[in-house]
Coordinates of C-alpha atoms in Angstrom, one line a residue:
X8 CA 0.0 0.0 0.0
X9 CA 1.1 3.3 -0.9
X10 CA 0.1 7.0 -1.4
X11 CA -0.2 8.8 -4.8
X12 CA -0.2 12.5 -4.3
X13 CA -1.4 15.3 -6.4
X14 CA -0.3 19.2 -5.2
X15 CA -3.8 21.1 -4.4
X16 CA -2.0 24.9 -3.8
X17 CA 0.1 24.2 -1.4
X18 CA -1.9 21.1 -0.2
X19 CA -1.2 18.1 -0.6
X20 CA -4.7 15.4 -1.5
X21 CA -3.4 11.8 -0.6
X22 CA -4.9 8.8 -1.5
X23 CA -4.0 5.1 -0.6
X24 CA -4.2 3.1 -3.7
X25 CA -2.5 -0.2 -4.5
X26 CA 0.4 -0.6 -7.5
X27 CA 3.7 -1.5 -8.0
X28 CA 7.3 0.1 -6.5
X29 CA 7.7 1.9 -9.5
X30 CA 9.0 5.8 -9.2
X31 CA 6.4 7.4 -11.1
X32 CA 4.0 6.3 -9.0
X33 CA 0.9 7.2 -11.0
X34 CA 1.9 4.7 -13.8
X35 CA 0.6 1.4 -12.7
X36 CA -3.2 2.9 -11.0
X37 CA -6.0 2.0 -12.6
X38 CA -7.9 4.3 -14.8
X39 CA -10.8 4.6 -12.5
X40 CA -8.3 5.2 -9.6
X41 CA -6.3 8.1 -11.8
X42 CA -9.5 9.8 -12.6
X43 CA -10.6 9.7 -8.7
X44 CA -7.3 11.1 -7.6
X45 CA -7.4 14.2 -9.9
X46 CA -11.4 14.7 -9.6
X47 CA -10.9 14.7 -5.3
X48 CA -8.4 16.9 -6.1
X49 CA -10.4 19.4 -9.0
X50 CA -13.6 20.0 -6.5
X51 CA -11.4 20.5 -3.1
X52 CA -9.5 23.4 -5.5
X53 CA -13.0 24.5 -6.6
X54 CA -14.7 24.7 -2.9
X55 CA -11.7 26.5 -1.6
X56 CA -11.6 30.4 -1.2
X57 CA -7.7 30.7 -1.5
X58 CA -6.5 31.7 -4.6
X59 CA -3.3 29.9 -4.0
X60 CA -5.6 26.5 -3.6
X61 CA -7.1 26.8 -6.9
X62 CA -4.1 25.3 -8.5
X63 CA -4.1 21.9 -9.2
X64 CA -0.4 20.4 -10.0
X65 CA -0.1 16.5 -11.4
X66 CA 2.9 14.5 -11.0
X67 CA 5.0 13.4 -14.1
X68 CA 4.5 10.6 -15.8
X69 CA 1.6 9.3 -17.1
X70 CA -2.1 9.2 -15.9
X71 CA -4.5 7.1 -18.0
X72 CA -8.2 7.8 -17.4
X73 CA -11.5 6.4 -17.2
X74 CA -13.3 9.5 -17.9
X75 CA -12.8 13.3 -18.6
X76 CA -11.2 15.7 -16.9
X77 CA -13.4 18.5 -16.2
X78 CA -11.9 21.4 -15.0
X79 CA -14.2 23.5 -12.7
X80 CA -14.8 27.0 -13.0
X81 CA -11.8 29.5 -11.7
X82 CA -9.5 26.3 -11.7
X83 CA -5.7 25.7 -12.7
X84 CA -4.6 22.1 -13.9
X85 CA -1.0 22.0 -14.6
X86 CA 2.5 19.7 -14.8
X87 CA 4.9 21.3 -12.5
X88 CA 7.3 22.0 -14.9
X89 CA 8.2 21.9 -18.6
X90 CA 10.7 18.9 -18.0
X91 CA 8.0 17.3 -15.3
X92 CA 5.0 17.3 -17.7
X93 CA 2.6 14.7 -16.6
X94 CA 1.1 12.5 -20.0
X95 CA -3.3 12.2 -19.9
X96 CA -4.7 9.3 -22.0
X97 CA -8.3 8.2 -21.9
X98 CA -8.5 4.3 -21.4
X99 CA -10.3 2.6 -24.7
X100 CA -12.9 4.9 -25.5
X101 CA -12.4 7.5 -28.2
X102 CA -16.0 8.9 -28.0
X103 CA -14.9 11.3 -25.2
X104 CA -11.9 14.6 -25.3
X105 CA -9.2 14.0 -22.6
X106 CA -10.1 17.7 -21.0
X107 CA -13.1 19.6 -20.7
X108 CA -12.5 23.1 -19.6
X109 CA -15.1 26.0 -17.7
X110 CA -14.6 29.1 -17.9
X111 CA -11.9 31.1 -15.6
X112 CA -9.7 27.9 -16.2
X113 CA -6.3 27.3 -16.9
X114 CA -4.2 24.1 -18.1
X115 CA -0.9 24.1 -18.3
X116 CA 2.4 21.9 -19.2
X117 CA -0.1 19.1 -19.7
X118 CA 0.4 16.8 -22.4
X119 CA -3.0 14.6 -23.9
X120 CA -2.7 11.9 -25.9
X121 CA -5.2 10.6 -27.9
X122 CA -3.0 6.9 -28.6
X123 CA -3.9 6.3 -32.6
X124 CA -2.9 7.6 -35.8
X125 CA -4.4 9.9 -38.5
X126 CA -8.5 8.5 -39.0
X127 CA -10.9 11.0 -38.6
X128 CA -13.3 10.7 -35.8
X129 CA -15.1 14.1 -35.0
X130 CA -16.1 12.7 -31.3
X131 CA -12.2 12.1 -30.5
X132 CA -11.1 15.5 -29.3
X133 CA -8.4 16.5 -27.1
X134 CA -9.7 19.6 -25.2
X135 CA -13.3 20.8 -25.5
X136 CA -14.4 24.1 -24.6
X137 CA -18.1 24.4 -24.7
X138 CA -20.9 27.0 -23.8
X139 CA -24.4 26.5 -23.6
X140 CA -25.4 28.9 -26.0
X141 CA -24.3 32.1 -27.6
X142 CA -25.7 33.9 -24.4
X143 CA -24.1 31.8 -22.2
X144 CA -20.3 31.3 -23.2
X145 CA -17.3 29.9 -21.8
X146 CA -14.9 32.9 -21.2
X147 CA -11.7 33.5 -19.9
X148 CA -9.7 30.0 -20.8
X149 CA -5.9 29.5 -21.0
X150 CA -4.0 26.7 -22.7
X151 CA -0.7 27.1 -22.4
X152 CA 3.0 25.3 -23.0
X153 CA 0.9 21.9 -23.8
X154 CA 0.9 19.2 -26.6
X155 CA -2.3 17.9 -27.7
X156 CA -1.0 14.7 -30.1
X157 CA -2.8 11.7 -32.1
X158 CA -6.5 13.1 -32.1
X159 CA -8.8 11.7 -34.9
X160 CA -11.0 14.7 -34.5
X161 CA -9.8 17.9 -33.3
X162 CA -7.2 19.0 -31.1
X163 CA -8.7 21.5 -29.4
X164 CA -12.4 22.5 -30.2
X165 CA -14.5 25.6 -29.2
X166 CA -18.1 26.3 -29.3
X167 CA -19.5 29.6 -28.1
X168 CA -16.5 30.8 -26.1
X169 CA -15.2 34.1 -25.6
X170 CA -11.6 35.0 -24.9
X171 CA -9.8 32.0 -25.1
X172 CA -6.3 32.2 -24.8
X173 CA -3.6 29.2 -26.8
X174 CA 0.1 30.0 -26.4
X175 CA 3.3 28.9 -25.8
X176 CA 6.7 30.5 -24.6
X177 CA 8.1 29.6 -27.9
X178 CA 6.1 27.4 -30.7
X179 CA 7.6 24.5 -29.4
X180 CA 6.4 24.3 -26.2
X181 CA 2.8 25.0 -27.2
X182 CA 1.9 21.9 -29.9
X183 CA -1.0 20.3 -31.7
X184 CA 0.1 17.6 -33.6
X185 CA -0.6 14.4 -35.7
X186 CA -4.8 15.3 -35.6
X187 CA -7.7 13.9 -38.3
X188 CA -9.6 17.0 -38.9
X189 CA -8.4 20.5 -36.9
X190 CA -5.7 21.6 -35.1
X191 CA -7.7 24.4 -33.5
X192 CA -11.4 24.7 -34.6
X193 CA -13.5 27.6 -33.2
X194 CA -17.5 27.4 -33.8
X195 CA -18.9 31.0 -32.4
X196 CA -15.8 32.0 -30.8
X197 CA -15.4 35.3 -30.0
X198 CA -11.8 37.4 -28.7
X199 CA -9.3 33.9 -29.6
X200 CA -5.9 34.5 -29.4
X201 CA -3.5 31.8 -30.8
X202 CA 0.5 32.7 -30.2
X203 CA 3.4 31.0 -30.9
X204 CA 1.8 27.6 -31.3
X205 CA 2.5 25.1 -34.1
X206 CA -0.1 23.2 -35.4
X207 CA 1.6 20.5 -37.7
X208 CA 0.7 17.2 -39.3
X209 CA -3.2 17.7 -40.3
X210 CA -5.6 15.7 -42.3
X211 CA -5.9 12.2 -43.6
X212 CA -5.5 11.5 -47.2
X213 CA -8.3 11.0 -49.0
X214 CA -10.5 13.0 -47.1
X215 CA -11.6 16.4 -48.4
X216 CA -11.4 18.8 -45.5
X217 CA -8.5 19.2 -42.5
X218 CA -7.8 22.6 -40.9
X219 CA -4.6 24.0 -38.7
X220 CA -7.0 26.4 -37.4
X221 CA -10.8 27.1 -38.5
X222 CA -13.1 30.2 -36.9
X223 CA -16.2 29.5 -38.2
X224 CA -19.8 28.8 -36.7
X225 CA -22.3 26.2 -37.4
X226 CA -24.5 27.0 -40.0
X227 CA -28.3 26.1 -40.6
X228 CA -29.7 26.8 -43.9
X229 CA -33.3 26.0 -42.4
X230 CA -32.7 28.9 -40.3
X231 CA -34.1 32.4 -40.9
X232 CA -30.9 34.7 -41.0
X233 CA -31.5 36.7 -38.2
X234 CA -32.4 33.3 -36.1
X235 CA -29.0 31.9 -37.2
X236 CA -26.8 35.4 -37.0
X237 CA -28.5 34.5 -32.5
X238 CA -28.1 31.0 -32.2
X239 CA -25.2 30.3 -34.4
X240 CA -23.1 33.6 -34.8
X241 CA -20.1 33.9 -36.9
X242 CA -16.5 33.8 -34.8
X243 CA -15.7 37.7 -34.0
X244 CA -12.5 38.7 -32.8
X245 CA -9.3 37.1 -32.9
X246 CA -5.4 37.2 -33.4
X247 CA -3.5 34.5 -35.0
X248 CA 0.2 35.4 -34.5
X249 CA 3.8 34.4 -34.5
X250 CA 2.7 30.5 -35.1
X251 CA 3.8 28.0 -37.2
X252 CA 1.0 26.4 -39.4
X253 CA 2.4 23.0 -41.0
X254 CA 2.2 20.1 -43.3
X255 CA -1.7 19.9 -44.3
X256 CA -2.0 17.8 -48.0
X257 CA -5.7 17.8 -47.7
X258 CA -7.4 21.4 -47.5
X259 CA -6.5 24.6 -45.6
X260 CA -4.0 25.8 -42.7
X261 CA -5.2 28.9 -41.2
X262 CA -9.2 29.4 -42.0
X263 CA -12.3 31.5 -41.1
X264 CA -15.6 31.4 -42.7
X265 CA -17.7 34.1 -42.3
X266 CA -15.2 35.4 -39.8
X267 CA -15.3 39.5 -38.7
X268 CA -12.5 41.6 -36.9
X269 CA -9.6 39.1 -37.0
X270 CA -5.5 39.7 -37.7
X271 CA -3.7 36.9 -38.8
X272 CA 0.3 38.2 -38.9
X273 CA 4.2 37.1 -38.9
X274 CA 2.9 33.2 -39.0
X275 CA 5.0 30.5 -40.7
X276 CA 2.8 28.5 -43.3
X277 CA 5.1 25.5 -44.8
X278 CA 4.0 22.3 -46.8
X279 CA -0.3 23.6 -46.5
X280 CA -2.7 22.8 -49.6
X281 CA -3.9 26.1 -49.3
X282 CA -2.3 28.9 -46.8
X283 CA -4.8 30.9 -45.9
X284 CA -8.6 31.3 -46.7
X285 CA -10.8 33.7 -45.2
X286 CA -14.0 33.2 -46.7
X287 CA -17.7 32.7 -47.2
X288 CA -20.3 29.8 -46.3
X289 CA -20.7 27.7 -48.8
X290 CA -23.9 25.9 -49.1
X291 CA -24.8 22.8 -50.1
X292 CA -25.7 21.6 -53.3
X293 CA -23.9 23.7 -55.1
X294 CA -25.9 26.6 -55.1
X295 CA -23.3 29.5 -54.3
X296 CA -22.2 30.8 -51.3
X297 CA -23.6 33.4 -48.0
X298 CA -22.3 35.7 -45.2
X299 CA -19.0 36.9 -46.4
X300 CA -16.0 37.8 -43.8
X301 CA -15.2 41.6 -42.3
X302 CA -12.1 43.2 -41.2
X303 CA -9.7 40.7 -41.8
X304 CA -6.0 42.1 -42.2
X305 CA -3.8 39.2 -43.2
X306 CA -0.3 40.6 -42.5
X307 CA 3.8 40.3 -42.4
X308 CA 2.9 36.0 -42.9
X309 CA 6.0 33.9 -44.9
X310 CA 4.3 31.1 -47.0
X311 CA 6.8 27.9 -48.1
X312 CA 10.0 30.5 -47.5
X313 CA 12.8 28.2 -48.2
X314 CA 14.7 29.3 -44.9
X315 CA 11.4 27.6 -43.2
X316 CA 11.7 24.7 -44.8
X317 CA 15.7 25.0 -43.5
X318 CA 15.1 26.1 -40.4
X319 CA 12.1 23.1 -39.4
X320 CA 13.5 20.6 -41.4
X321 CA 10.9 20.2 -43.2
X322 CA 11.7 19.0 -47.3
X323 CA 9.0 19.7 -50.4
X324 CA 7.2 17.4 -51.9
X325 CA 4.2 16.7 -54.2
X326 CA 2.1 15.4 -51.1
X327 CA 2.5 19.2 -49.6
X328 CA 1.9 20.7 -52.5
X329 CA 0.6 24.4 -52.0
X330 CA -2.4 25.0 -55.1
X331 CA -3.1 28.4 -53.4
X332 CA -1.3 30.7 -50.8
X333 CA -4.0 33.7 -49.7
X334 CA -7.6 33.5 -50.7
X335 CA -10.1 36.1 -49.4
X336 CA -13.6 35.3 -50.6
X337 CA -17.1 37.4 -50.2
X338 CA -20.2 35.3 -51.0
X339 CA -22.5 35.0 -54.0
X340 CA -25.7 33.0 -55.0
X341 CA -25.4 31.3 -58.4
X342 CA -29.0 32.6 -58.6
X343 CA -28.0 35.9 -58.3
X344 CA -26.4 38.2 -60.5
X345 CA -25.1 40.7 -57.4
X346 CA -22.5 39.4 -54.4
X347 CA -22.4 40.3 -50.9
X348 CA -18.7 41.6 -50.4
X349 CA -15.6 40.6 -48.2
X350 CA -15.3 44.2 -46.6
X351 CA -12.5 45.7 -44.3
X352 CA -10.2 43.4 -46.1
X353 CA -6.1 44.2 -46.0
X354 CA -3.4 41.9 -47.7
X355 CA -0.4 43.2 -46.4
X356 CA 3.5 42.7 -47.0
X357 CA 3.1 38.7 -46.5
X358 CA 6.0 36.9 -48.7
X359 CA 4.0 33.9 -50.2
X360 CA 6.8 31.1 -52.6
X361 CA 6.2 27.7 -54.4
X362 CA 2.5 28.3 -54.9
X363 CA 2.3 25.4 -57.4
X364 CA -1.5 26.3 -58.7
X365 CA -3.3 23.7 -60.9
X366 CA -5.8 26.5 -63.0
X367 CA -5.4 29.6 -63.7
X368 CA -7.7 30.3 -60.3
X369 CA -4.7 29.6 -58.4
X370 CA -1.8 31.5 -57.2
X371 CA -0.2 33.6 -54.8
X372 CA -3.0 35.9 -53.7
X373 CA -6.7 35.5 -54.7
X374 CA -9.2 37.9 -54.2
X375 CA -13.2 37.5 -55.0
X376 CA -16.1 39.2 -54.0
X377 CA -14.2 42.4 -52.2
X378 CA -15.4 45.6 -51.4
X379 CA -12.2 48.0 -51.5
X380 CA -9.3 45.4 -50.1
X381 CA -6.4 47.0 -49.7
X382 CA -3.7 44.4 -51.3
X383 CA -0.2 45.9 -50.5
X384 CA 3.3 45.2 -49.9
X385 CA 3.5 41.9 -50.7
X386 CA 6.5 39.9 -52.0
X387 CA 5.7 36.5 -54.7
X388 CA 7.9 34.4 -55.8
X389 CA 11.3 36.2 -55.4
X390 CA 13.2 33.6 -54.4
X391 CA 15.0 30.7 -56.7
X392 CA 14.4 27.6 -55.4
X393 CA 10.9 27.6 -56.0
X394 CA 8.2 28.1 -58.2
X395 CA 4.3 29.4 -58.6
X396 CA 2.0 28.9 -61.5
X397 CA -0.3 30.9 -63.3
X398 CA -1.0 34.2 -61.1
X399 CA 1.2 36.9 -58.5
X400 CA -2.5 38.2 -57.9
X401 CA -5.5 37.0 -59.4
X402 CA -8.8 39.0 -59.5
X403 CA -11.5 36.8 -60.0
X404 CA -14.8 37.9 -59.7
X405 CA -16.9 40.9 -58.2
X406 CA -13.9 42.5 -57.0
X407 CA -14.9 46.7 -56.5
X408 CA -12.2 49.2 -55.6
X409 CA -9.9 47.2 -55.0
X410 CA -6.3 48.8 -54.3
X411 CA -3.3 46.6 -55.3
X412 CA -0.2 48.9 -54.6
X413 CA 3.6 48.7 -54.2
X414 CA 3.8 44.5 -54.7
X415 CA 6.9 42.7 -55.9
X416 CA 6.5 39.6 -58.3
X417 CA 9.2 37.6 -59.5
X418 CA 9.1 35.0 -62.4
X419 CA 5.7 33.3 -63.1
X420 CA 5.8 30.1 -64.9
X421 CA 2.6 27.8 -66.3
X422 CA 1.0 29.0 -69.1
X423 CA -0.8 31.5 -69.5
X424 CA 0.9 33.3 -67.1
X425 CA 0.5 36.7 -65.5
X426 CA 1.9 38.9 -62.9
X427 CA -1.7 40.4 -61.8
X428 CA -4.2 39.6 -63.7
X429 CA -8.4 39.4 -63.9
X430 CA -9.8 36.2 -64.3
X431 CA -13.5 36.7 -64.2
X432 CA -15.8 39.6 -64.5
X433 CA -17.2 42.3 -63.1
X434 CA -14.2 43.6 -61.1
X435 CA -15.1 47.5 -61.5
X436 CA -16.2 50.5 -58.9
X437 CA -19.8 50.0 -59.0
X438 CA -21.5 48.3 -56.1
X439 CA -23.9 46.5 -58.0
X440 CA -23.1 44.4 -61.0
X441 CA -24.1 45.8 -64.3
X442 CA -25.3 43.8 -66.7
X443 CA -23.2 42.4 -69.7
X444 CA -21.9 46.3 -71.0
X445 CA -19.3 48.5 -70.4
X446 CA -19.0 49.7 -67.2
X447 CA -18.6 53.3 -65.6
X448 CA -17.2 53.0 -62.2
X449 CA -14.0 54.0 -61.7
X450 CA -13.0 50.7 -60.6
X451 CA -9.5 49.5 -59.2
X452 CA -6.4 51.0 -58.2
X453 CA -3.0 49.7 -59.7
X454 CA 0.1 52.1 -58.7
X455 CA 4.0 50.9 -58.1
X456 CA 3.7 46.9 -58.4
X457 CA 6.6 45.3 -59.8
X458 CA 7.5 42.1 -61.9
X459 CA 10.6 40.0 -62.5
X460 CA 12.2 40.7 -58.6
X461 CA 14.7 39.0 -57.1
X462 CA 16.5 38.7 -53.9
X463 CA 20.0 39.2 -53.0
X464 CA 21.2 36.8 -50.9
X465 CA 20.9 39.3 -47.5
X466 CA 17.0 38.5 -48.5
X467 CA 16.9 42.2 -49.9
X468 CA 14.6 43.2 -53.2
X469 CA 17.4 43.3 -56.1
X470 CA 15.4 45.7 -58.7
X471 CA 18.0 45.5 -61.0
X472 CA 15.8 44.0 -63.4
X473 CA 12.7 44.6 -62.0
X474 CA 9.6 46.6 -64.3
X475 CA 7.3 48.1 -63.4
X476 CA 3.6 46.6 -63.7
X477 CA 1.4 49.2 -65.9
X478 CA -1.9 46.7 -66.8
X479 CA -4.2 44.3 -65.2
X480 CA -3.8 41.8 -67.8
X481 CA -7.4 40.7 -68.8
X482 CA -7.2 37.3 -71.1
X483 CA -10.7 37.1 -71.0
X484 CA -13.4 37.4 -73.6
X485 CA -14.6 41.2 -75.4
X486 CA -17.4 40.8 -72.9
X487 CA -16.8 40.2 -69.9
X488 CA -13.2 42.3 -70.3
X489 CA -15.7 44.7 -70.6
X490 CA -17.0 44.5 -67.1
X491 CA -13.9 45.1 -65.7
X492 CA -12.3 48.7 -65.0
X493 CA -8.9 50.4 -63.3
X494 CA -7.1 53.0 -63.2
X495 CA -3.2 52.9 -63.8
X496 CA -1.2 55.5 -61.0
X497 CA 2.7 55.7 -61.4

């Protein structure tokens, strides 16, 4: 007979349990007893008064479960250190998360293992943080310095939250790893802050969708819009910084759909179908899509950088290959001949390489269905050891007013290729779409973008042969070239 002991404050909760002389003395309880031990040790934190007793610390080694871990209301669980991180599994049931967190919690240098490989499985989650309703969130969560590994569902998932908190002390200390279907996945999640956390190894092949990170809401097409805009509003607020976003062959790495007042900035994106997407609902059945994003600035990001690769050791290849790098998407009905625009939208100084597009849809940065984006600063495809296909920027469809100013393109290749180009119609300065006829609004601005840049090798622009870009190329038909309109500032 022995005691196992878990650090309540400055407490100590002992219980007498029976297993074997080993050091790491929770190793050889039973699941049921492991569970028992931490839950005795969770509601004596919660009942207590004293700050300093609402910390919870669980000794090294690992701890598998019978149940969830539900941490209570104004609640710490943590490892005591970095180097003394205890390891949560859940005993043969995969229907459950490891952690389940209330609000005013915290969980720290914790790791949760979920035990399989990539499968998707949207019930096997590592941490869930869940409101009630919209009205009735879970606020005030931190995750911090954990890895959350070897999910078939998602690492960490959010429903109507609000100011949730995921960061590390450096991206390696803060990891979600080897998961089936998101990294991070936010449904109605408001104020999220995500820093210096790497989100790598995504997705199972063959599937069609896997996210890094996702803010998005659940959406009911049954629903009258104001009814779903109250019980199922879009994720508001957010900053996605200083992360690392890696190795997704399936779909997207850093995603919002419908999203409003998010920054997404200096975060590495290596070996990711497609980069970054903030974009609109998409219905089923193929009928077009609703509720388009708002204030989004996507800014100061490096996309398949060859120093990245370097640097994580990560190598190319045609599993990770990148079809798109920055998408930005309002929405539009095929029904209807107007869209509802991507507003408040800024594409700034990101460096986006290897953007190995399959149509000429694809590229470095494409916009569709904006209402005066700002698309400045950015660097495509200046460095050697890579290529991208087809577009630098690509306007597709029912852009108005956009500004694309002071962007550096190097060398292009797949046919037909163009630096900045329209591919679709009805990119002009009216708000409404006019019919099949030249237009009259004053349409787009296009003032100091450059083609054919390089780098010197201090990672510096070499202009040296560098030109200036004076056209939105428009390889499109007599008609619908005729629904597009700019105007060329030096």
């Amino acid at each position: 007979m022995m005691q196992a002991k878990i650090v309540v404050g400055a407490l100590l909760v002992f219980l007498t349990m029976m297993f074997s002389s080993s050091p790491n003395a929770a190793v050889e309880l039973s699941p049921e007893m492991n569970s028992q031990m931490i839950d005795t040790a969770l509601q004596k934190a919660k009942s207590s008064k004293v700050a300093s007793e609402k910390i919870v610390t669980l000794p090294k080694g690992e701890l598998v479960l019978a149940r969830t871990v539900v941490v209570p209301a104004g609640v710490t669980l943590r490892g005591a250190s970095l180097s003394a991180m205890p390891v949560l599994k859940i005993w043969q049931n995969e229907s459950i998360p490891i952690v389940r967190m209330g609000s005013d919690t915290k969980l720290e240098n914790v790791v949760l293992d979920g035990q399989k490989g990539k499968y998707v499985n949207q019930r096997h989650n590592g941490i869930e943080i869940v409101g009630t309703s919209a009205s009735q969130r879970v606020r005030n969560v931190q995750i911090v310095n954990s890895q959350v590994r070897n999910f078939g569902g998602n690492g960490i998932y959010m429903k109507y939250t609000d100011r949730v908190r995921i960061a590390g002390t450096t991206q390696a200390q803060m990891m979600v790893s080897n998961i089936g279907y998101a990294g991070i996945i936010g449904y109605s999640a408001n104020n999220t802050i995500i820093q210096k956390v790497t989100v790598r190894d995504i997705g199972v092949t063959g599937q069609l969708l896997a996210y890094n990170i996702a803010l998005t809401e659940v959406y009911n097409s049954k629903l009258a819009t104001s009814v779903q805009a109250k019980v199922n509003p879009r994720s508001d607020g957010a900053l996605i910084t200083d992360s690392y976003i890696l190795n997704n062959a399936v779909w997207e790495g850093i995603d919002t759909h419908h999203g409003r007042n998010l920054v997404i900035q200096n975060n590495t994106i290596v070996n990711v179908k497609n980069a970054i997407a903030v974009v609109s609902i998409t219905l089923a059945g193929d009928v077009g899509t609703v509720n388009p994003p708002q204030n989004v600035m996507i800014r100061n990001n490096r996309i398949n950088k060859q120093s990245d690769y370097v640097k994580l050791r990560l190598a190319k290849s045609e599993k990770f290959k990148t079809v798109r790098g920055i998408v930005v998407s309002g929405a539009k009905l095929k029904k209807s001949r107007d869209a509802v625009y991507a507003t408040g939208i800024q594409v700034l100084n990101n460096q986006i390489e290897n953007v190995q597009a399959v149509s000429i849809y694809g590229g470095g940065i494409l916009m569709q269905s904006t209402f005066g984006a700002a698309v400045s600063g950015n660097r495509v495809q200046l460095e050697p050891s890579g290529r991208t296909n087809y577009n630098g920027i690509a306007l597709t469809v029912n852009n108005k007013r956009t500004a694309v100013i002071g962007n550096y393109i190097g060398k292009i290749v797949a046919m037909p290729t163009e630096v900045i180009a329209f591919r679709g119609a009805q990119n002009n300065g009216e708000w409404n779409n006019a019919k099949w006829s030249k237009v009259s609004g004053y349409g787009m601005v296009l003032s100091k973008n450059y083609r054919d840049v390089t780098l010197f090798t201090d990672g510096k622009l070499n202009m040296g042969k560098a030109k200036l870009v004076t056209r939105i190329a428009d390889p499109n038909s007599v008609v619908v070239r005729n629904t597009n309109k700019y105007t060329f500032k030096k």
